[in-house]
CSV table of C-alpha atoms and ligand atoms in Angstrom, one decimal:
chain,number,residue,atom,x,y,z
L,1,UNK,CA,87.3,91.9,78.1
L,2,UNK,CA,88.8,90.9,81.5
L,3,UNK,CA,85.4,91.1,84.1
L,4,UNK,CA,86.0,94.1,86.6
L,5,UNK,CA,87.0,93.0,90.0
L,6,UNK,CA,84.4,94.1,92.3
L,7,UNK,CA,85.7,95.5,96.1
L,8,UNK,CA,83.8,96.4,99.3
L,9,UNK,CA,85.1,99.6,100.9
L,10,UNK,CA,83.8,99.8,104.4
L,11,UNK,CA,83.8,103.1,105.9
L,12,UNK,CA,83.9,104.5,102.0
L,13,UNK,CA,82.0,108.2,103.2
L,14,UNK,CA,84.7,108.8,105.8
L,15,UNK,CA,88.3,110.6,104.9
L,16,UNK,CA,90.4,107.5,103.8
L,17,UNK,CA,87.9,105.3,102.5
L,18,UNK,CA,86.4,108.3,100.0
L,19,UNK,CA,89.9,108.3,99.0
L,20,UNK,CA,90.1,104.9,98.6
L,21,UNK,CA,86.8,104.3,96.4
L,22,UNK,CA,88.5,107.0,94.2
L,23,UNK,CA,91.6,105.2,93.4
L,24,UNK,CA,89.6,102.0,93.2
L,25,UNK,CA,87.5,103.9,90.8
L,26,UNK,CA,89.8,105.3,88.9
L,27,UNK,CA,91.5,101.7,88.5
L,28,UNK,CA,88.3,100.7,86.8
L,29,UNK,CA,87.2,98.1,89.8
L,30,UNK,CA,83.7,97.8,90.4
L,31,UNK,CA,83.2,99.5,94.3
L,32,UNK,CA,80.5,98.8,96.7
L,33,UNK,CA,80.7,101.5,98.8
L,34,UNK,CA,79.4,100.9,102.8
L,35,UNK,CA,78.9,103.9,105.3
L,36,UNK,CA,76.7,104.4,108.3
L,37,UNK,CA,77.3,107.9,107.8
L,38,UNK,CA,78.4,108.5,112.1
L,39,UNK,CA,81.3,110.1,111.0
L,40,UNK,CA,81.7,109.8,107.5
L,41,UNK,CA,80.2,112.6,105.2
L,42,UNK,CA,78.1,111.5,102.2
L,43,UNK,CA,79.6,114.6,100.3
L,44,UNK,CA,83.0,113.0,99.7
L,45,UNK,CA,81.9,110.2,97.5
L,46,UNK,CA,78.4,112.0,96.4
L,47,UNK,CA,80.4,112.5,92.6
L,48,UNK,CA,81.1,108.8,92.5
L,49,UNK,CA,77.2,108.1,92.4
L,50,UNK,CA,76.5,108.6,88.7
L,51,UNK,CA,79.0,106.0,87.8
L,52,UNK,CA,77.5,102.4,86.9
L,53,UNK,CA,80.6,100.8,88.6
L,54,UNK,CA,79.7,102.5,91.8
L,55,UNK,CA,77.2,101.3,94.6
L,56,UNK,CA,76.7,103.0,98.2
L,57,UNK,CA,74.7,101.2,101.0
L,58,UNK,CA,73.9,103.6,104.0
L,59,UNK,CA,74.8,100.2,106.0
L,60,UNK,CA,76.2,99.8,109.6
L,61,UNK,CA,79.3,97.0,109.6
L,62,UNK,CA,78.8,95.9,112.5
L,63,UNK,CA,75.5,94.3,111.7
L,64,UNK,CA,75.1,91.1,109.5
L,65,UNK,CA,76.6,92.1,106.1
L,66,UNK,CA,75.3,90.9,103.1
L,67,UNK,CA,76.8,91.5,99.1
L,68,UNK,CA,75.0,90.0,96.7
L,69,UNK,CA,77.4,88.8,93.6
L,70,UNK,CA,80.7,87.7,94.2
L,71,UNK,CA,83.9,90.0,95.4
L,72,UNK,CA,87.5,89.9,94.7
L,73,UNK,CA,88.5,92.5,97.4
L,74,UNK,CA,87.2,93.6,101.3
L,75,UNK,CA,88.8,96.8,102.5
L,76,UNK,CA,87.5,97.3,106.5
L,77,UNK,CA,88.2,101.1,106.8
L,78,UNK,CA,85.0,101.6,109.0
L,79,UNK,CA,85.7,103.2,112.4
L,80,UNK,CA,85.7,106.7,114.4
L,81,UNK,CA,89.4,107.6,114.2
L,82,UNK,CA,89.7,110.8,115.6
L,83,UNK,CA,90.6,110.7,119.8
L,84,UNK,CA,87.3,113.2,120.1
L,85,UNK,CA,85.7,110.9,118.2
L,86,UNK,CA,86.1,107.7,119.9
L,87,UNK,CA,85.7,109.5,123.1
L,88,UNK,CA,82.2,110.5,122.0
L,89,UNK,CA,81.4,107.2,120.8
L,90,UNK,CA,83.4,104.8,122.3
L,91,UNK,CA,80.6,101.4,122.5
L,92,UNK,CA,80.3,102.0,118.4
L,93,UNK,CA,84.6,102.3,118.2
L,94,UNK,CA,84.6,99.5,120.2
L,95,UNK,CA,81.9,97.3,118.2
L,96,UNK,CA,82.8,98.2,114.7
L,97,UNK,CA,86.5,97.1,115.5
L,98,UNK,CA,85.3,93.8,116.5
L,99,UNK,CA,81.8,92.7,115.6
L,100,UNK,CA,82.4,95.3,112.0
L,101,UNK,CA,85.8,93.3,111.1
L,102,UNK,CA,84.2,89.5,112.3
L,103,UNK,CA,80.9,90.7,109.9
L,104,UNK,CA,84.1,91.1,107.0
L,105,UNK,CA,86.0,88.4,107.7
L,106,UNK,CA,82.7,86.6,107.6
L,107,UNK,CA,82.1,88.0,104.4
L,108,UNK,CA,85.5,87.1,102.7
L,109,UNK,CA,85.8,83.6,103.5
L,110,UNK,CA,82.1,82.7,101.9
L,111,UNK,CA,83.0,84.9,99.4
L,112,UNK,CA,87.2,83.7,98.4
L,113,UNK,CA,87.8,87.2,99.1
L,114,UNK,CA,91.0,89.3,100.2
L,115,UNK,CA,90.4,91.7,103.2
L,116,UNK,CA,92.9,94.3,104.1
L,117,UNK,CA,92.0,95.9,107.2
L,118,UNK,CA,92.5,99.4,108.3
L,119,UNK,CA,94.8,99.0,111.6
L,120,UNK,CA,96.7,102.1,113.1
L,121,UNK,CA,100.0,103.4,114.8
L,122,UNK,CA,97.8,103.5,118.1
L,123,UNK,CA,98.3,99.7,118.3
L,124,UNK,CA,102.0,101.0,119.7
L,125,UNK,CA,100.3,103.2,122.2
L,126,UNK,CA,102.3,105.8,123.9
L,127,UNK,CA,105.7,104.1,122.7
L,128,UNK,CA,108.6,103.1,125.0
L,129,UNK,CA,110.1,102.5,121.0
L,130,UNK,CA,111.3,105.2,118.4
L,131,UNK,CA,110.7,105.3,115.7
L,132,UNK,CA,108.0,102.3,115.4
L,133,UNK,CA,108.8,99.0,113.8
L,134,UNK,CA,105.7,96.6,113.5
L,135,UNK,CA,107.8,93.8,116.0
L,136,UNK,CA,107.3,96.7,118.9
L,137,UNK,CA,104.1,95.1,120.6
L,138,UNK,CA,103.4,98.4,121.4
L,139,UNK,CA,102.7,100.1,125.7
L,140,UNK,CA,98.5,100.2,125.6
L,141,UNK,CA,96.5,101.5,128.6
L,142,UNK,CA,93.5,99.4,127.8
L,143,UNK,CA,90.9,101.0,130.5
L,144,UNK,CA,92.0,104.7,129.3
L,145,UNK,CA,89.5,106.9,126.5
L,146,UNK,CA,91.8,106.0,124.0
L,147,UNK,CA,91.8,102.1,124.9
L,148,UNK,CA,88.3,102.0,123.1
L,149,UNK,CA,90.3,102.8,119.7
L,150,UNK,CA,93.2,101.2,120.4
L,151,UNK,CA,92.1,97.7,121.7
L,152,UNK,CA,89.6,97.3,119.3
L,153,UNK,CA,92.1,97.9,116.8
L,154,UNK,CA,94.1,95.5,118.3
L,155,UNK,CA,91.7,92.5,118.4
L,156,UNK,CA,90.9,93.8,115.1
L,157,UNK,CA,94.5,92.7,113.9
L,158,UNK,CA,94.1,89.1,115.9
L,159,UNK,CA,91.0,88.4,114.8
L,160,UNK,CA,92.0,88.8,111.4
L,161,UNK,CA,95.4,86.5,111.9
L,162,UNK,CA,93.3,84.1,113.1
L,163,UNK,CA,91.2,84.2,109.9
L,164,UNK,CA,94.1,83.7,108.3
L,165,UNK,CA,95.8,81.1,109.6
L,166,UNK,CA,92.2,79.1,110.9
L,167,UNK,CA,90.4,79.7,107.7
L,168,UNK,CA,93.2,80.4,105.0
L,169,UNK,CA,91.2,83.6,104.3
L,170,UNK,CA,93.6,86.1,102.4
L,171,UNK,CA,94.5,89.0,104.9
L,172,UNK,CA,96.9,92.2,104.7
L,173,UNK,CA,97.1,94.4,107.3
L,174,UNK,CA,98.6,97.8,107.2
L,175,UNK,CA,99.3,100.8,110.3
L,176,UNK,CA,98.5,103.8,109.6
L,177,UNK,CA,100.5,106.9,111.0
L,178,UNK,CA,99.0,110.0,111.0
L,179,UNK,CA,97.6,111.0,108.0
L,180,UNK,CA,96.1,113.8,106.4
L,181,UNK,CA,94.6,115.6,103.1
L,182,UNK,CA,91.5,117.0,101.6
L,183,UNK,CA,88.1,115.6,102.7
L,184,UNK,CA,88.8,115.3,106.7
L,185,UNK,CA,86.5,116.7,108.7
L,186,UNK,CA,87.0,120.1,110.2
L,187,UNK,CA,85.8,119.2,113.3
L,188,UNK,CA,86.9,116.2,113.8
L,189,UNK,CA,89.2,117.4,116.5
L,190,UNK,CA,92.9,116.3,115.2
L,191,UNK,CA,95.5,118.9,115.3
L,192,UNK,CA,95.9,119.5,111.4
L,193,UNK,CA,92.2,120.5,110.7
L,194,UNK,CA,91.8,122.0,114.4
L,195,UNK,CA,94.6,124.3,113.9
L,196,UNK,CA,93.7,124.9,110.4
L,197,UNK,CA,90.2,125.8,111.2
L,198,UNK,CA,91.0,128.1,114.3
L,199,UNK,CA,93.2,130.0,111.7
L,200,UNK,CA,90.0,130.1,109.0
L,201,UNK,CA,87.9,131.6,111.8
L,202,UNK,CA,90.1,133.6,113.8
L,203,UNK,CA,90.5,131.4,116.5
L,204,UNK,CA,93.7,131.1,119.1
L,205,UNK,CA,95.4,128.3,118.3
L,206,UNK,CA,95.3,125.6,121.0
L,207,UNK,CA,98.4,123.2,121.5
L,208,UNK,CA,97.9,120.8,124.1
L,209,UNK,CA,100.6,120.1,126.8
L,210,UNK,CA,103.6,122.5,126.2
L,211,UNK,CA,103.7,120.9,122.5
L,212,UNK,CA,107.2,119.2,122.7
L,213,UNK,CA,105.0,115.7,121.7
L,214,UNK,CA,105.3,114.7,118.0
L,215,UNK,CA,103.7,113.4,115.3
L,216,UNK,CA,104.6,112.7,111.5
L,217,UNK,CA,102.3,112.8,109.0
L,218,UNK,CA,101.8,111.5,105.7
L,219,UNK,CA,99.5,113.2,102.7
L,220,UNK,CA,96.7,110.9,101.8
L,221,UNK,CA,97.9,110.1,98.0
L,222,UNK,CA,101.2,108.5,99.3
L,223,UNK,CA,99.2,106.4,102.2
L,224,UNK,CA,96.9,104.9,98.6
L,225,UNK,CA,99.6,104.2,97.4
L,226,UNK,CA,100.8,102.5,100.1
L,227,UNK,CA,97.7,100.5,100.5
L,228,UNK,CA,96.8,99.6,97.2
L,229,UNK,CA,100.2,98.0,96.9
L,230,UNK,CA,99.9,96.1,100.2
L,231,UNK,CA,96.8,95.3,99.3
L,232,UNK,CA,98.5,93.2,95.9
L,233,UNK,CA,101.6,92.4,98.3
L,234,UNK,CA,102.0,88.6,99.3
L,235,UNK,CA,102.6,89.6,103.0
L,236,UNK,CA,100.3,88.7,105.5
L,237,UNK,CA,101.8,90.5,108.4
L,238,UNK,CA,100.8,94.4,109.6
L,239,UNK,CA,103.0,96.6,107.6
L,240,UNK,CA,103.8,100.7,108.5
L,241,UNK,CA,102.5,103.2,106.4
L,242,UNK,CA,103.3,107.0,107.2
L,243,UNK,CA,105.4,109.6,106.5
L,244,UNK,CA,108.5,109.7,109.0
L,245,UNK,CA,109.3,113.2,108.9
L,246,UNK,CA,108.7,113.7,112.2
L,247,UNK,CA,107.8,117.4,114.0
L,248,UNK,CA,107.1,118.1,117.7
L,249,UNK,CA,103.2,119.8,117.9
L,250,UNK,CA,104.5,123.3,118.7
L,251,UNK,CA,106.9,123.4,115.5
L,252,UNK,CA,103.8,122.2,113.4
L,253,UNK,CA,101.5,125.1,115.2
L,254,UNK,CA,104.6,127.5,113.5
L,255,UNK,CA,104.3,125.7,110.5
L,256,UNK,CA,99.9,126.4,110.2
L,257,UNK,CA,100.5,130.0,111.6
L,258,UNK,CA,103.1,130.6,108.5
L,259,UNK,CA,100.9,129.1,105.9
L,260,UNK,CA,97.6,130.7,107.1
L,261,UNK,CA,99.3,133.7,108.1
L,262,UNK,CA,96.9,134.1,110.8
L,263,UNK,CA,97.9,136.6,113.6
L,264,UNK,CA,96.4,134.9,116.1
L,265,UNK,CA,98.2,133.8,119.7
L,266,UNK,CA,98.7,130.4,120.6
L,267,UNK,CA,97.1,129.2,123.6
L,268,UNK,CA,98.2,126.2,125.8
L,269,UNK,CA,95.7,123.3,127.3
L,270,UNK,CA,96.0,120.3,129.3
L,271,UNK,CA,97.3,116.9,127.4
L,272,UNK,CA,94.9,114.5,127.1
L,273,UNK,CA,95.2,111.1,128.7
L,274,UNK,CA,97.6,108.9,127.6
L,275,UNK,CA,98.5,111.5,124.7
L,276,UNK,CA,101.2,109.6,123.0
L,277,UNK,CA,104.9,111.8,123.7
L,278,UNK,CA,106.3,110.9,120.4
L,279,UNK,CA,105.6,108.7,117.1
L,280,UNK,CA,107.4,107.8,113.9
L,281,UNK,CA,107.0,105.0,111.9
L,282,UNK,CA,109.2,103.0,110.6
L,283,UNK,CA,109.0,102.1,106.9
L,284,UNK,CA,112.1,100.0,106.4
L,285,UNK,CA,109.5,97.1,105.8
L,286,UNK,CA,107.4,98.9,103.0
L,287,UNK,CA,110.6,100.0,101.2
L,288,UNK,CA,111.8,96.6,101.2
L,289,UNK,CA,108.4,94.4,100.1
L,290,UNK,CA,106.3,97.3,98.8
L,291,UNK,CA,109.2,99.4,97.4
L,292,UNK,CA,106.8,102.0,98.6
L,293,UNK,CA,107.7,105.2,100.2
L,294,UNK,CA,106.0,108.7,100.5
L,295,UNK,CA,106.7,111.7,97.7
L,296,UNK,CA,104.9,114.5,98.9
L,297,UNK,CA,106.6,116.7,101.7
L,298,UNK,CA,104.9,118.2,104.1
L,299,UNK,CA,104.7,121.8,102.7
L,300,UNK,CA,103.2,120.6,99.3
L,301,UNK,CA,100.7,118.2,101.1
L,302,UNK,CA,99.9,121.3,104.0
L,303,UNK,CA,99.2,123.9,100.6
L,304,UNK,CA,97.0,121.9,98.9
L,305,UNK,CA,95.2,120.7,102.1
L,306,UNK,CA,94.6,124.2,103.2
L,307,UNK,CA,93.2,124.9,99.8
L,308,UNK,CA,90.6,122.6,100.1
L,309,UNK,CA,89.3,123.8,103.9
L,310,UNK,CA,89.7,126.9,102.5
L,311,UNK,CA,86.7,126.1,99.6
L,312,UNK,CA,84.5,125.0,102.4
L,313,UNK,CA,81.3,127.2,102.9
L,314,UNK,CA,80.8,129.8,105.7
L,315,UNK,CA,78.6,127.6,107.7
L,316,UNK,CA,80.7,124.7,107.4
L,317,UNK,CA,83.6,126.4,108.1
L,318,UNK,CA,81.7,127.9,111.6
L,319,UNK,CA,79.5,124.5,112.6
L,320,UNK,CA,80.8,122.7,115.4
L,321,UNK,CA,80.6,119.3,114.2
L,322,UNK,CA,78.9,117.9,111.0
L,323,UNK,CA,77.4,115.1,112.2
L,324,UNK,CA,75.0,114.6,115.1
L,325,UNK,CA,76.5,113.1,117.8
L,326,UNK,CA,74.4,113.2,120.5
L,327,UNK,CA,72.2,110.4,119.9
L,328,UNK,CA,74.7,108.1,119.8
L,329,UNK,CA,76.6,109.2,123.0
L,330,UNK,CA,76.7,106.5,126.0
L,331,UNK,CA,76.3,108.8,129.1
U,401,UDP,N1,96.6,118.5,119.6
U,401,UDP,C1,96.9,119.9,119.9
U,401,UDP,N2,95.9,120.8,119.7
U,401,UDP,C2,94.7,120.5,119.2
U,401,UDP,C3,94.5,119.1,118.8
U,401,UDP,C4,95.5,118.2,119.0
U,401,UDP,O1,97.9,120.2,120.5
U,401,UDP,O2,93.8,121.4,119.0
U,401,UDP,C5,97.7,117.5,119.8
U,401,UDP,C6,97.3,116.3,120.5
U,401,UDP,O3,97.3,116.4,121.9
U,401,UDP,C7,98.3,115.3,120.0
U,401,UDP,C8,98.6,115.8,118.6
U,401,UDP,O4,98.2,117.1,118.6
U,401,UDP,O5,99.5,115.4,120.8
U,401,UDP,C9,98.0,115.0,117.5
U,401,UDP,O6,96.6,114.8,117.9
U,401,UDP,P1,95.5,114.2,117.0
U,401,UDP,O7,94.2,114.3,117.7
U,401,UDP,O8,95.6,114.8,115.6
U,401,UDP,O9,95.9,112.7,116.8
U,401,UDP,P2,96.7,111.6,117.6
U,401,UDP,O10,98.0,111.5,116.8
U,401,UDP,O11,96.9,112.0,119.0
U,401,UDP,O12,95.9,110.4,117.5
């Protein structure tokens, strides 16, 4: 019997990476789950733990990482990702996207492993290109909230070349576009559970600017797909992975207020900083190596999303935030 390839899944408790250990799972890998549980939620792997090919470590990345055994596979999805997020804990965005991914890197090249790292369509910034292709270098305000996120994510990517091309350590890279699905946090502040969750409790729903900005986003199962095949890829360079149906914020607040059928008003609030005015990726490059490209449309990934917020308990549903933030703020 061929021995099961064992991966490290950084940031396994949080949206992605819960989704991640399943697929790993379910592709009969042995998964060492790593969390330190700031933003991730222990409940979306918590079914995982009976399984003998599945470890957790309540670990922070961005402190000395040790495995003990050997490891195939390093995927660095650790990291606040929502803009509320990393505005409430920008020092730990900032540290996890650079001391977190030199800890990995670390990691993979004592132990001959392949690290894919998590990076992100905020690499672009607010884009002077449309749609995206991964040659744009991208128009970053590095001194604004969301230069916290995107810098780190940045540095993340050249640390990780240099890795590469100074150590020979395996590397993939992949940019993720806005995605969404089951397991997110309610709370997390982004648009699809916000609006979502204001619909759940009766809330106005609250567009920022006047809504002409857009988004396009991809259902979770497409972006693992998307990954898992990068991840077995031979390309070393950062490759786009999103869904480019592409929807200004007002049509999507239409969109929630038709699937919810909520009846309540929509409210308008100031943009945030440097709130990017439109994004799209392109995926010419994942069609062409990965012969990847997303299958669920927005209105079946939107039903069976709002399903699953839909199953969440009444004090879940009316808590602020899940996690407790306000030790870790930097005032
Ligand atoms: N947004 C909004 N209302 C909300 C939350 C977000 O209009 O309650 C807008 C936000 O300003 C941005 C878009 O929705 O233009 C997507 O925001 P999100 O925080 O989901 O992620 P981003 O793509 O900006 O990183």
């Amino acid at each position: 019997m061929e021995k099961r390839k064992r991966i490290l899944i950084t940031g396994a408790a949080g949206f992605l990476g819960s989704h991640l250990c399943d697929r790993f799972i379910k592709e009969d890998y042995h998964v060492i789950a790593m969390d330190n549980l700031i933003t991730g939620q222990l409940k979306n792997i918590e079914h995982l733990f009976p399984l003998e090919n599945f470890e957790f470590y309540n670990h922070d990345v961005s402190k000395f990482i040790h495995v003990a055994g050997g490891l195939d596979y390093i995927l660095h999805f650790a990291s606040p990702a929502s803009p509320i997020d990393y505005l409430k804990i920008p020092i730990q965005t900032l540290k996890v996207g650079s001391l977190g991914i030199h800890n990995c890197l670390g990691l993979a090249k004592a132990k001959n492993a392949r690290v894919l790292i998590a990076s992100t369509s905020e690499v672009y910034g607010d884009p002077t290109v449309h749609p995206q292709t991964e040659e744009y270098w991208g128009n970053v305000n590095p001194i604004g909230p969301r230069g916290v996120y995107d810098e780190a994510k940045r540095f993340q990517e050249a640390i990780t070349m240099a890795y590469h091309t100074f150590h020979g350590v395996e590397t993939r890279i992949v940019r993720i576009f806005n995605t969404y699905g089951p397991k997110m946090r309610l709370n997390d502040g982004r648009v699809l559970p916000a609006f979502i969750g204001q619909a759940l409790r009766g809330e106005d729903i609250t567009i920022f600017g006047d809504g002409s900005q857009t988004r396009a986003f991809c259902y979770v199962d497409d972006l693992v797909e998307g990954i898992y095949r990068l991840l077995h890829s031979h390309y070393v360079y950062p490759v786009n992975i999103g869904n480019p149906d592409e929807i200004s914020i007002k049509d999507f607040a239409e969109e929630i207020i038709k699937l919810t059928g909520t009846d309540q008003k929509v409210v308008f609030h100031d943009l945030p900083v440097d709130d990017p005015k439109q994004r799209q990726p392109d995926i010419s490059k994942a069609k062409e190596l990965l012969d990847w490209s997303p299958k669920v449309s927005r209105s079946e990934g939107l039903k069976i999303t709002y399903e699953y917020f839909k199953s969440l308990s009444p004090e879940e549903l009316t808590k602020k935030e899940h996690n407790n933030f306000d030790k870790y703020i930097i005032r």
